[in-house]
Tab-separated table of C-alpha atoms and ligand atoms in Angstrom:
chain	number	residue	atom	x	y	z
A	1	MET	CA	81.602	35.634	-150.106
A	2	THR	CA	83.329	32.627	-151.255
A	3	GLU	CA	81.117	29.793	-152.504
A	4	TYR	CA	81.970	26.273	-151.501
A	5	LEU	CA	81.074	23.512	-154.034
A	6	LYS	CA	81.245	19.747	-153.412
A	7	PRO	CA	80.958	17.615	-156.644
A	8	VAL	CA	80.504	13.979	-156.067
A	9	ASP	CA	81.535	12.850	-159.669
A	10	ARG	CA	84.169	13.478	-161.863
A	11	GLU	CA	81.879	15.098	-164.491
A	12	SER	CA	80.614	17.829	-162.124
A	13	ALA	CA	84.160	18.468	-160.888
A	14	ARG	CA	85.390	19.133	-164.304
A	15	ARG	CA	82.406	21.285	-165.231
A	16	TYR	CA	82.611	23.439	-162.062
A	17	LEU	CA	86.221	24.030	-162.795
A	18	ASP	CA	85.437	24.980	-166.228
A	19	GLU	CA	82.877	27.342	-165.292
A	20	HIS	CA	84.867	29.245	-162.705
A	21	ARG	CA	88.516	28.700	-163.929
A	22	ASP	CA	90.939	31.050	-162.258
A	23	SER	CA	88.345	32.457	-159.836
A	24	ALA	CA	88.245	28.747	-158.416
A	25	LYS	CA	90.605	26.924	-156.217
A	26	ILE	CA	90.510	23.110	-155.941
A	27	VAL	CA	90.332	21.779	-152.310
A	28	ALA	CA	91.817	18.424	-151.625
A	29	GLY	CA	93.074	17.869	-147.971
A	30	GLY	CA	93.362	21.596	-147.566
A	31	GLN	CA	96.757	21.061	-145.513
A	32	SER	CA	98.687	23.553	-147.760
A	33	LEU	CA	95.548	25.482	-148.834
A	34	SER	CA	94.678	26.581	-145.442
A	35	LEU	CA	98.039	28.120	-144.777
A	36	LEU	CA	97.814	29.985	-148.093
A	37	LEU	CA	94.252	31.314	-147.157
A	38	ARG	CA	95.433	32.349	-143.712
A	39	GLN	CA	98.325	34.230	-144.853
A	40	GLY	CA	96.087	35.920	-147.355
A	41	LEU	CA	97.998	34.821	-150.412
A	42	LEU	CA	94.655	33.532	-151.759
A	43	ASP	CA	91.150	34.718	-151.719
A	44	PRO	CA	89.142	32.548	-154.178
A	45	ASP	CA	85.522	33.315	-155.120
A	46	VAL	CA	84.799	29.542	-155.493
A	47	MET	CA	86.317	26.576	-153.642
A	48	ILE	CA	85.801	23.273	-155.300
A	49	ASP	CA	86.253	20.381	-152.760
A	50	ILE	CA	87.009	17.154	-154.716
A	51	SER	CA	87.547	14.886	-151.773
A	52	ASP	CA	84.319	13.055	-152.088
A	53	VAL	CA	84.709	12.364	-155.850
A	54	ASP	CA	84.874	8.598	-156.121
A	55	GLU	CA	86.549	8.313	-159.511
A	56	PHE	CA	89.540	10.267	-157.823
A	57	SER	CA	89.951	8.168	-154.761
A	58	GLY	CA	91.806	4.974	-153.881
A	59	ILE	CA	94.677	2.970	-155.275
A	60	GLU	CA	94.203	0.325	-158.178
A	61	THR	CA	96.983	-2.162	-158.803
A	62	GLY	CA	96.866	-4.074	-162.227
A	63	PRO	CA	99.372	-6.649	-163.580
A	64	ASP	CA	101.796	-3.972	-164.463
A	65	ARG	CA	100.201	-0.515	-163.439
A	66	VAL	CA	99.634	0.972	-160.199
A	67	SER	CA	97.147	4.034	-160.375
A	68	ILE	CA	96.768	6.212	-157.313
A	69	GLY	CA	93.658	8.596	-157.378
A	70	ALA	CA	94.310	12.319	-156.603
A	71	VAL	CA	92.409	12.427	-153.317
A	72	THR	CA	94.035	9.470	-151.935
A	73	THR	CA	95.605	10.408	-148.585
A	74	TYR	CA	99.226	9.826	-147.553
A	75	GLU	CA	97.651	7.606	-144.807
A	76	GLN	CA	95.673	5.266	-147.348
A	77	LEU	CA	98.987	5.041	-149.236
A	78	GLU	CA	100.955	4.161	-146.132
A	79	SER	CA	98.416	1.330	-145.236
A	80	HIS	CA	98.389	-0.225	-148.828
A	81	PRO	CA	100.668	-2.985	-149.973
A	82	VAL	CA	102.173	-1.011	-152.549
A	83	SER	CA	104.042	0.850	-149.777
A	84	SER	CA	105.849	-2.406	-148.920
A	85	THR	CA	106.365	-3.712	-152.473
A	86	VAL	CA	107.700	-0.308	-153.749
A	87	GLU	CA	109.796	0.546	-150.712
A	88	THR	CA	110.878	3.992	-151.599
A	89	LEU	CA	107.088	5.111	-151.341
A	90	GLY	CA	106.695	3.446	-148.085
A	91	ASP	CA	110.047	5.108	-146.775
A	92	SER	CA	108.940	8.406	-148.086
A	93	VAL	CA	105.385	8.414	-146.612
A	94	ASP	CA	106.724	7.397	-143.464
A	95	VAL	CA	108.859	10.592	-142.989
A	96	ILE	CA	106.203	13.016	-144.247
A	97	ALA	CA	105.026	15.462	-141.570
A	98	ASP	CA	102.871	13.738	-138.844
A	99	ARG	CA	99.981	11.284	-138.572
A	100	GLN	CA	97.506	14.258	-138.530
A	101	VAL	CA	98.742	15.779	-141.754
A	102	ARG	CA	99.132	12.375	-143.358
A	103	THR	CA	95.478	11.494	-142.473
A	104	ALA	CA	94.249	14.666	-144.388
A	105	GLY	CA	97.006	15.484	-146.924
A	106	THR	CA	96.555	13.935	-150.489
A	107	ILE	CA	98.849	12.771	-153.328
A	108	GLY	CA	97.217	14.904	-155.910
A	109	GLY	CA	97.161	17.949	-153.498
A	110	ALA	CA	101.070	17.565	-153.012
A	111	ILE	CA	101.624	17.175	-156.619
A	112	SER	CA	99.609	20.092	-157.651
A	113	HIS	CA	101.127	22.338	-154.894
A	114	ALA	CA	104.527	21.500	-156.721
A	115	ASP	CA	106.684	22.414	-153.751
A	116	PRO	CA	110.297	21.349	-154.574
A	117	SER	CA	110.772	19.869	-151.013
A	118	LEU	CA	107.980	17.473	-151.291
A	119	ASP	CA	109.061	14.041	-150.140
A	120	ILE	CA	106.624	11.947	-152.400
A	121	VAL	CA	107.961	13.323	-155.640
A	122	PRO	CA	111.497	11.783	-155.875
A	123	PRO	CA	110.236	8.254	-155.413
A	124	LEU	CA	107.605	8.891	-158.151
A	125	LEU	CA	110.402	10.338	-160.431
A	126	CYS	CA	112.309	7.008	-159.915
A	127	LEU	CA	109.118	5.231	-160.866
A	128	ASP	CA	108.921	7.337	-164.108
A	129	ALA	CA	105.294	8.308	-162.793
A	130	THR	CA	102.775	10.004	-165.247
A	131	VAL	CA	100.404	12.466	-164.136
A	132	ARG	CA	96.605	12.026	-165.357
A	133	ILE	CA	95.072	15.574	-165.845
A	134	GLY	CA	91.322	15.947	-166.417
A	135	SER	CA	89.127	18.747	-167.963
A	136	VAL	CA	85.760	19.064	-169.702
A	137	ASP	CA	87.699	18.096	-172.846
A	138	GLY	CA	88.767	14.728	-171.482
A	139	GLU	CA	92.047	13.457	-170.062
A	140	ARG	CA	95.606	13.897	-170.880
A	141	THR	CA	98.693	12.611	-169.408
A	142	VAL	CA	102.204	14.203	-168.758
A	143	PRO	CA	105.490	12.583	-167.263
A	144	LEU	CA	105.724	13.897	-163.844
A	145	GLU	CA	109.270	14.978	-164.685
A	146	GLU	CA	107.884	17.559	-167.084
A	147	PHE	CA	104.741	18.393	-165.012
A	148	HIS	CA	106.589	20.438	-162.550
A	149	ASP	CA	108.119	23.184	-164.799
A	150	GLY	CA	109.338	25.667	-162.489
A	151	TYR	CA	109.542	26.867	-158.786
A	152	MET	CA	105.933	25.958	-157.346
A	153	ALA	CA	104.623	25.539	-160.963
A	154	ALA	CA	102.845	22.899	-162.607
A	155	ASP	CA	101.748	22.370	-166.183
A	156	LEU	CA	98.139	22.824	-165.503
A	157	ALA	CA	95.681	25.050	-167.511
A	158	GLN	CA	92.899	26.991	-165.663
A	159	ASN	CA	90.206	24.460	-166.342
A	160	GLU	CA	92.451	21.429	-165.609
A	161	LEU	CA	92.981	19.507	-162.560
A	162	VAL	CA	95.116	16.572	-161.385
A	163	GLU	CA	92.965	13.333	-161.230
A	164	GLY	CA	95.619	10.778	-160.438
A	165	ILE	CA	99.207	9.426	-160.969
A	166	THR	CA	100.110	6.205	-162.663
A	167	PHE	CA	103.440	4.164	-162.674
A	168	ASP	CA	104.654	0.629	-163.442
A	169	GLY	CA	105.102	-0.953	-160.124
A	170	SER	CA	105.218	-4.578	-161.328
A	171	ALA	CA	108.915	-5.303	-161.660
A	172	SER	CA	109.613	-7.038	-158.464
A	173	ASP	CA	113.442	-7.527	-159.144
A	174	TRP	CA	113.955	-3.480	-158.440
A	175	GLU	CA	114.702	-2.420	-154.806
A	176	SER	CA	114.430	0.902	-153.630
A	177	ASN	CA	114.903	3.522	-150.779
A	178	TYR	CA	113.998	7.079	-149.703
A	179	ALA	CA	116.591	8.782	-147.382
A	180	LYS	CA	115.710	12.233	-146.005
A	181	HIS	CA	117.444	14.777	-143.617
A	182	SER	CA	115.367	17.485	-141.958
A	183	ARG	CA	116.059	19.725	-138.995
A	184	VAL	CA	113.312	18.315	-136.945
A	185	SER	CA	111.389	15.087	-137.072
A	186	GLY	CA	108.454	15.549	-139.387
A	187	GLY	CA	109.770	18.717	-140.779
A	188	TRP	CA	110.246	19.548	-144.477
A	189	ALA	CA	113.349	17.977	-146.092
A	190	THR	CA	116.639	19.925	-146.066
A	191	VAL	CA	117.480	17.359	-148.794
A	192	GLY	CA	115.604	14.049	-149.749
A	193	ILE	CA	116.970	11.460	-152.088
A	194	ALA	CA	115.288	8.432	-153.612
A	195	SER	CA	116.877	5.692	-155.294
A	196	ARG	CA	115.734	2.611	-157.346
A	197	VAL	CA	118.091	0.022	-158.786
A	198	ARG	CA	118.282	-3.460	-160.411
A	199	THR	CA	121.235	-5.487	-160.441
A	200	THR	CA	122.546	-8.690	-162.169
A	201	ASP	CA	121.370	-11.960	-160.640
A	202	ASP	CA	124.608	-12.348	-158.562
A	203	ARG	CA	124.209	-8.849	-157.321
A	204	ASP	CA	127.500	-7.794	-158.626
A	205	ALA	CA	126.732	-4.984	-160.889
A	206	PHE	CA	123.995	-2.333	-161.427
A	207	THR	CA	121.737	-2.984	-164.588
A	208	ASP	CA	119.297	-0.132	-163.976
A	209	VAL	CA	119.621	2.902	-161.799
A	210	ARG	CA	117.227	5.666	-160.993
A	211	ILE	CA	118.212	8.531	-158.576
A	212	ALA	CA	116.084	11.656	-157.740
A	213	ALA	CA	116.509	14.519	-155.253
A	214	ALA	CA	114.041	16.888	-153.467
A	215	ALA	CA	114.824	20.375	-152.035
A	216	VAL	CA	117.886	20.941	-154.448
A	217	GLY	CA	116.599	23.662	-156.792
A	218	ASP	CA	113.483	24.916	-158.341
A	219	THR	CA	112.006	21.433	-158.889
A	220	ALA	CA	112.783	17.935	-157.715
A	221	VAL	CA	115.178	16.387	-160.275
A	222	ARG	CA	116.725	13.002	-161.524
A	223	LEU	CA	120.400	12.822	-160.800
A	224	SER	CA	121.399	11.545	-164.220
A	225	SER	CA	125.134	12.028	-163.619
A	226	VAL	CA	125.005	9.705	-160.739
A	227	GLU	CA	122.710	7.268	-162.803
A	228	ASP	CA	125.067	7.177	-165.628
A	229	ALA	CA	128.140	6.676	-163.590
A	230	LEU	CA	126.633	3.510	-161.885
A	231	ILE	CA	125.067	1.505	-164.785
A	232	GLY	CA	127.042	-1.529	-165.488
A	233	GLU	CA	129.490	-0.871	-162.550
A	234	PRO	CA	130.042	-3.013	-159.541
A	235	THR	CA	127.667	-2.494	-156.516
A	236	ASP	CA	130.549	-2.223	-153.881
A	237	ARG	CA	130.567	0.798	-151.414
A	238	GLU	CA	133.680	2.441	-153.102
A	239	THR	CA	132.049	2.582	-156.514
A	240	VAL	CA	128.759	4.025	-154.963
A	241	ALA	CA	130.749	6.734	-153.058
A	242	ASP	CA	132.678	7.762	-156.110
A	243	ALA	CA	129.402	7.988	-158.209
A	244	ALA	CA	127.556	9.870	-155.449
A	245	SER	CA	130.185	12.684	-155.726
A	246	ASN	CA	128.716	13.466	-159.167
A	247	ALA	CA	125.390	14.510	-157.569
A	248	THR	CA	126.386	18.226	-157.414
A	249	ALA	CA	126.456	18.329	-161.271
A	250	ASP	CA	122.643	17.917	-161.315
A	251	ILE	CA	121.537	20.318	-158.528
A	252	ASP	CA	121.335	24.005	-157.706
A	253	PRO	CA	120.318	24.239	-154.147
A	254	LEU	CA	119.471	27.643	-152.476
A	255	ASP	CA	120.882	29.285	-149.314
A	256	ASP	CA	118.028	29.391	-147.007
A	257	LEU	CA	116.844	28.801	-143.474
A	258	SER	CA	117.389	25.111	-143.621
A	259	GLY	CA	121.001	25.310	-144.755
A	260	SER	CA	123.422	26.874	-147.115
A	261	ALA	CA	123.765	25.803	-150.631
A	262	GLU	CA	127.187	24.357	-149.891
A	263	TYR	CA	125.794	22.374	-146.969
A	264	LYS	CA	123.161	21.044	-149.141
A	265	LYS	CA	125.440	20.025	-151.845
A	266	HIS	CA	127.388	18.046	-149.156
A	267	LEU	CA	124.133	16.489	-147.788
A	268	ALA	CA	123.012	15.377	-151.249
A	269	ARG	CA	126.311	13.603	-151.799
A	270	THR	CA	125.925	11.820	-148.289
A	271	LEU	CA	122.257	11.027	-148.876
A	272	VAL	CA	122.797	9.774	-152.403
A	273	GLU	CA	125.451	7.315	-151.088
A	274	ARG	CA	123.223	6.306	-148.127
A	275	SER	CA	120.221	5.646	-150.106
A	276	ILE	CA	122.015	3.792	-152.715
A	277	ASN	CA	123.729	1.615	-150.343
A	278	ARG	CA	120.489	0.865	-148.610
A	279	THR	CA	118.906	-0.211	-151.753
A	280	VAL	CA	121.793	-2.548	-152.474
A	281	ASP	CA	121.351	-4.081	-149.031
A	282	ARG	CA	117.742	-4.715	-149.888
A	283	THR	CA	118.735	-6.758	-152.855
A	284	GLY	CA	120.650	-9.052	-150.266
A	285	GLY	CA	123.541	-6.867	-150.119
A	286	VAL	CA	127.012	-6.630	-151.595
A	287	ARG	CA	128.418	-10.117	-151.974
E	1	MET	CA	78.080	31.626	-146.170
E	2	THR	CA	77.933	27.942	-146.318
E	3	GLU	CA	75.605	25.950	-143.742
E	4	ILE	CA	77.273	23.200	-142.129
E	5	SER	CA	75.930	20.542	-139.790
E	6	PHE	CA	77.786	17.990	-137.736
E	7	GLU	CA	77.843	16.004	-134.416
E	8	LEU	CA	80.033	17.836	-132.137
E	9	ASP	CA	81.045	15.942	-128.864
E	10	GLY	CA	77.697	13.956	-128.847
E	11	GLU	CA	75.485	16.838	-129.925
E	12	GLN	CA	74.019	17.609	-133.218
E	13	VAL	CA	74.970	21.278	-134.202
E	14	THR	CA	74.321	23.526	-137.247
E	15	THR	CA	75.860	26.864	-138.111
E	16	ASN	CA	76.629	29.135	-141.185
E	17	VAL	CA	80.392	29.751	-141.943
E	18	ASP	CA	82.610	31.689	-144.453
E	19	PRO	CA	84.037	28.578	-146.089
E	20	LYS	CA	87.577	29.743	-145.688
E	21	THR	CA	87.248	29.580	-142.001
E	22	PRO	CA	89.209	26.815	-140.196
E	23	LEU	CA	87.216	24.298	-138.164
E	24	ARG	CA	89.331	25.447	-135.085
E	25	GLU	CA	87.615	28.929	-135.035
E	26	VAL	CA	84.143	27.522	-135.392
E	27	LEU	CA	84.795	25.103	-132.646
E	28	ARG	CA	86.240	27.727	-130.178
E	29	ASP	CA	84.348	30.973	-131.144
E	30	GLU	CA	80.793	29.448	-132.233
E	31	PHE	CA	80.668	26.532	-129.961
E	32	GLY	CA	82.895	27.622	-126.964
E	33	LYS	CA	85.145	24.665	-127.195
E	34	LYS	CA	88.218	26.479	-125.649
E	35	GLY	CA	89.677	22.882	-124.944
E	36	VAL	CA	90.691	23.147	-128.608
E	37	LYS	CA	93.741	25.269	-128.190
E	38	SER	CA	95.213	27.758	-130.630
E	39	SER	CA	98.869	28.517	-131.161
E	40	CYS	CA	101.251	28.242	-134.076
E	41	ASP	CA	98.696	28.829	-136.986
E	42	SER	CA	100.986	26.850	-139.317
E	43	GLY	CA	99.920	23.223	-138.517
E	44	ARG	CA	103.343	22.584	-136.751
E	45	CYS	CA	102.339	22.494	-133.095
E	46	GLY	CA	99.328	20.097	-132.845
E	47	VAL	CA	97.523	21.918	-129.732
E	48	CYS	CA	94.421	22.367	-131.921
E	49	THR	CA	94.074	18.258	-132.767
E	50	VAL	CA	90.572	17.025	-132.617
E	51	HIS	CA	89.025	13.844	-134.204
E	52	LEU	CA	87.154	13.892	-137.302
E	53	ASP	CA	85.437	10.750	-137.843
E	54	GLY	CA	87.696	9.223	-135.285
E	55	ASP	CA	90.922	10.172	-136.913
E	56	ALA	CA	93.198	12.956	-135.545
E	57	VAL	CA	93.524	16.110	-137.498
E	58	LYS	CA	94.824	19.598	-136.899
E	59	SER	CA	91.803	21.873	-136.901
E	60	CYS	CA	93.559	24.797	-137.904
E	61	LEU	CA	94.182	23.011	-141.172
E	62	VAL	CA	90.837	21.633	-141.803
E	63	LEU	CA	88.327	23.960	-143.521
E	64	ALA	CA	85.123	24.147	-141.753
E	65	PRO	CA	82.993	22.905	-144.653
E	66	LYS	CA	84.906	19.608	-144.388
E	67	ALA	CA	83.091	18.757	-141.097
E	68	ASP	CA	79.673	18.983	-142.684
E	69	GLY	CA	77.840	15.480	-142.088
E	70	ARG	CA	80.669	14.172	-139.991
E	71	THR	CA	81.508	13.744	-136.271
E	72	VAL	CA	83.847	15.905	-134.540
E	73	THR	CA	85.198	14.971	-131.104
E	74	THR	CA	87.270	17.361	-128.943
E	75	ILE	CA	89.025	16.835	-125.610
E	76	GLU	CA	85.779	18.041	-123.882
E	77	GLY	CA	83.790	15.192	-125.424
E	78	LEU	CA	86.385	12.445	-125.189
E	79	ALA	CA	85.249	10.787	-121.937
E	80	GLY	CA	81.466	10.835	-123.316
E	81	GLU	CA	78.575	11.184	-120.993
E	82	THR	CA	80.423	10.062	-117.880
E	83	ASP	CA	82.082	12.132	-115.164
E	84	ASP	CA	85.061	9.935	-115.269
E	85	LEU	CA	88.081	10.654	-117.228
E	86	HIS	CA	89.101	8.725	-120.410
E	87	ASP	CA	91.976	6.294	-119.596
E	88	VAL	CA	94.368	8.410	-121.544
E	89	GLN	CA	93.553	11.520	-119.565
E	90	GLN	CA	93.666	9.388	-116.266
E	91	ALA	CA	97.162	8.060	-117.278
E	92	PHE	CA	98.307	11.547	-118.136
E	93	LEU	CA	97.509	12.544	-114.446
E	94	ASP	CA	98.930	9.580	-112.998
E	95	LYS	CA	102.156	9.877	-114.681
E	96	PHE	CA	102.554	13.553	-113.995
E	97	ALA	CA	102.584	14.407	-117.822
E	98	THR	CA	101.129	17.595	-117.545
E	99	GLN	CA	103.284	20.810	-116.769
E	100	CYS	CA	101.703	24.044	-117.990
E	101	GLY	CA	99.049	21.936	-119.813
E	102	TYR	CA	98.653	23.811	-122.950
E	103	CYS	CA	99.668	21.013	-125.412
E	104	ILE	CA	97.967	18.216	-123.379
E	105	PRO	CA	94.336	18.356	-125.153
E	106	GLY	CA	96.042	18.016	-128.585
E	107	MET	CA	98.593	15.446	-127.219
E	108	ILE	CA	95.812	13.338	-125.765
E	109	MET	CA	93.621	13.550	-128.896
E	110	THR	CA	96.697	12.328	-130.965
E	111	ALA	CA	97.548	9.681	-128.393
E	112	VAL	CA	93.997	8.186	-128.370
E	113	ASP	CA	93.966	8.009	-132.257
E	114	TYR	CA	97.268	6.167	-132.008
E	115	LEU	CA	95.834	3.697	-129.485
E	116	GLU	CA	92.647	3.201	-131.297
E	117	ASP	CA	93.782	2.911	-134.798
E	118	GLY	CA	94.266	-0.882	-135.083
E	119	GLU	CA	97.666	-2.246	-134.333
E	120	TYR	CA	100.383	-0.681	-132.257
E	121	SER	CA	103.537	-2.076	-130.646
E	122	GLY	CA	103.437	0.180	-127.727
E	123	GLU	CA	107.284	0.686	-128.095
E	124	ARG	CA	108.541	3.993	-127.023
E	125	ALA	CA	110.012	4.797	-130.508
E	126	GLU	CA	106.696	3.970	-132.018
E	127	ILE	CA	104.849	6.249	-129.544
E	128	GLU	CA	107.197	9.099	-129.988
E	129	SER	CA	106.826	8.927	-133.861
E	130	ALA	CA	102.953	8.935	-133.434
E	131	LEU	CA	103.137	12.187	-131.331
E	132	LYS	CA	105.768	13.994	-133.442
E	133	GLY	CA	103.142	16.475	-134.825
E	134	ASN	CA	102.461	17.542	-131.155
E	135	VAL	CA	105.133	19.875	-129.504
E	136	CYS	CA	105.346	20.609	-125.795
E	137	ARG	CA	107.249	23.572	-124.965
E	138	CYS	CA	107.873	22.685	-121.411
E	139	THR	CA	109.695	19.669	-122.990
E	140	GLY	CA	107.798	17.178	-120.863
E	141	TYR	CA	107.980	14.430	-123.457
E	142	GLU	CA	109.410	11.634	-121.109
E	143	LYS	CA	106.424	11.851	-118.877
E	144	ILE	CA	104.024	12.187	-121.862
E	145	VAL	CA	105.421	9.004	-123.540
E	146	ASP	CA	105.237	7.270	-120.005
E	147	ALA	CA	101.558	7.895	-119.832
E	148	VAL	CA	100.820	6.599	-123.464
E	149	GLU	CA	102.974	3.771	-122.934
E	150	GLU	CA	101.160	2.844	-119.765
E	151	VAL	CA	97.807	2.806	-121.554
E	152	ALA	CA	99.300	0.770	-124.398
E	153	ASN	CA	100.486	-1.850	-121.918
E	154	SER	CA	97.317	-2.015	-119.920
E	155	ARG	CA	95.091	-2.358	-122.977
E	156	SER	CA	97.142	-5.131	-124.707
T	1	FAD	C1	102.656	21.133	-140.812
T	1	FAD	C2	102.923	20.510	-142.184
T	1	FAD	C3	104.049	19.631	-142.344
T	1	FAD	C4	104.389	19.281	-143.714
T	1	FAD	N1	105.473	18.466	-143.782
T	1	FAD	C5	105.820	17.916	-145.004
T	1	FAD	C6	106.872	17.100	-145.220
T	1	FAD	O1	107.598	16.707	-144.322
T	1	FAD	N2	107.024	16.569	-146.336
T	1	FAD	C7	106.097	16.826	-147.375
T	1	FAD	O2	106.401	16.236	-148.541
T	1	FAD	N3	105.121	17.508	-147.326
T	1	FAD	C8	104.865	18.100	-146.200
T	1	FAD	N4	103.628	18.905	-145.954
T	1	FAD	C9	103.075	19.332	-146.951
T	1	FAD	C10	102.012	18.264	-147.511
T	1	FAD	O3	102.468	17.195	-148.141
T	1	FAD	C11	100.829	18.893	-148.338
T	1	FAD	O4	100.343	19.874	-147.464
T	1	FAD	C12	99.803	18.068	-148.619
T	1	FAD	O5	100.114	16.836	-149.367
T	1	FAD	C13	98.909	18.765	-149.775
T	1	FAD	O6	97.826	18.013	-150.013
T	1	FAD	P1	96.398	18.429	-149.726
T	1	FAD	O7	95.511	17.467	-150.169
T	1	FAD	O8	96.286	19.017	-148.262
T	1	FAD	O9	96.309	19.661	-150.769
T	1	FAD	P2	95.597	21.151	-150.733
T	1	FAD	O10	95.969	21.878	-149.458
T	1	FAD	O11	93.999	20.846	-150.510
T	1	FAD	O12	95.957	21.655	-151.936
T	1	FAD	C14	97.266	22.060	-152.269
T	1	FAD	C15	97.134	23.024	-153.555
T	1	FAD	O13	96.923	22.314	-154.729
T	1	FAD	C16	95.690	22.564	-155.445
T	1	FAD	N5	95.172	21.243	-155.659
T	1	FAD	C17	94.702	20.320	-154.660
T	1	FAD	N6	94.433	19.225	-155.385
T	1	FAD	C18	94.560	19.449	-156.772
T	1	FAD	C19	94.244	18.760	-157.755
T	1	FAD	N7	93.661	17.504	-157.627
T	1	FAD	N8	94.308	19.287	-159.058
T	1	FAD	C20	94.732	20.554	-159.131
T	1	FAD	N9	94.960	21.432	-158.105
T	1	FAD	C21	94.803	20.864	-157.010
T	1	FAD	C22	95.025	23.362	-154.299
T	1	FAD	O14	94.119	24.116	-155.006
T	1	FAD	C23	96.057	24.078	-153.553
T	1	FAD	O15	96.533	25.319	-154.361
T	1	FAD	C24	103.352	19.537	-144.687
T	1	FAD	C25	102.307	20.166	-144.538
T	1	FAD	C26	102.110	20.817	-143.344
T	1	FAD	C27	100.868	21.528	-142.968
C-alpha cells in the first residue's frame, strides 16, 4: 500500500525524497498526477506531498528578481501584480484550463511534468527563467531552456525536486504577450506563442526580441530565427509578417489529433505575427 | 492506508483511504454523496466539482489525503441546515437552466465559487469564462448563464 508523506519544511521534503528516490513521486496540485495514477501509468510506493512546505510557496519580488515557489498555484500567480507587470505571464495563466484546475495546479508541478504544450513555459523562456532545484546536497540552478531536455523529460536526478523558478522581471521598458490557439476554450494549446520585446524610445525599431513557442515539438523552444530577423528592424506590420514566416525554421511539430504538422506550422506563423503585433501595440503601437 | 479527517457538508468525518484514491470516490462510495457526479475521468467535464476550503476543485483530480484537516462542501451541503435552496440553486430553477440535470451540481458549485470569490463584473463573457471547466452535453448554456447572471445582478 502506498505511503503518503506530508513534509512541512524543505529539509524534510529533501530528506524523504533522498530516502525513497525512484520509489517516490512528488505530489504538488495532483492535477496531472491523478490522471497518471488513474491510467495505471504510475504506482509509486511513496507519495511526498509538498504543498504545505512554506519555503516552496508564494511569489517574492525584489528590485530585479522575481522568484516563484514551486507550489504556487496558477490562481495565486493570476492574482499577483506580476501577472500585470509581466503581461505574457498574465495572458498565459488566463488561458490555462479552467478555474478549478488553476486553483489546484502549481507552477512547479507544470514545469516538472515537462509537457511540451504547457502554456506557462513559453513566457518563462522569454524571461530567461532559471529553475531552482533542491536535494539533500543543497541547491543548484539550471536555465529553463536546458531543463526540458526531451519529450516530457526534465533534468532532475532521482533525489532532486523543483523548488522554484526565478527571473528578472524588473525591466519596465519590455512589453509582452501570449497568444494561444486551442480546439476548445480551456483546452491544451494546438500552438502557443509568447513574445517579449523592447523598442527604441520612439517605438520605431526593435532593440530586443524574445519569442518562444509551445506544442511545436518535443519541448517548447525559443524561435531565434524570428528574433534575429527583427532585432534592429522597424516595428511595422510588414516587417513583422516577414519575420514571422521564419518561425518554421525552429519548430518540428507532430501530426496528431490537434492538427497536422503542416497546419501547426501555418498556425505558428500566424500566432507569431499576432503575438508580436499585440506586444508592439502595448508599447503604444506603431507610430 | 492513510487516515483522513475533514469537515464534510457541516459534519466531521474520518476514514481510511488508499492515498491514490481520488476524493470523488471517497465522497460517493464512502459517504454516499451521490450529488457529486462522475463522468469523464480526465478532469475535463467538471461534474464532480466540489469546494475545498471554499474553492471549486474537480474532485476526480484531488487525491483524497489532500482533504485531511480541511472543509469539503458538496452540492448536498451547499444550502446548509435550512430546507431552502441556495440562491444559485433557486436561480437555476427559475431560469429553467436544468435539462437532464447531470452537469448541474458541478455547474452550481463552480458558479458559487465565481460569485463568492471577491470581485466579479457579472458580464456574460466573464460568466462563460468562469464556467468553462463545466460541460453541459444538453448544451443548455444560455439558460445556465442566464441563471448565474441573475444572481450576479441581484447580489450587486
Ligand atoms: C483538465 C485539465 C486541463 C488542462 N489544461 C491545460 C492547459 O490548457 N494549459 C496548460 O498549460 N496546462 C493544462 N493542464 C495541465 C496543468 O497545467 C498541470 O496539470 C498542472 O500545472 C500540474 O501541476 P500540479 O501541481 O497539479 O502537478 P502534479 O500533478 O502534482 O505533478 C505533475 C508531475 O510533476 C511531478 N512534480 C510535481 N511537483 C514537482 C516538483 N516540485 N519537483 C519535482 N517533481 C514534481 C509529479 O511527481 C508529477 O509527475 C491541464 C490539466 C488538466 C487536468
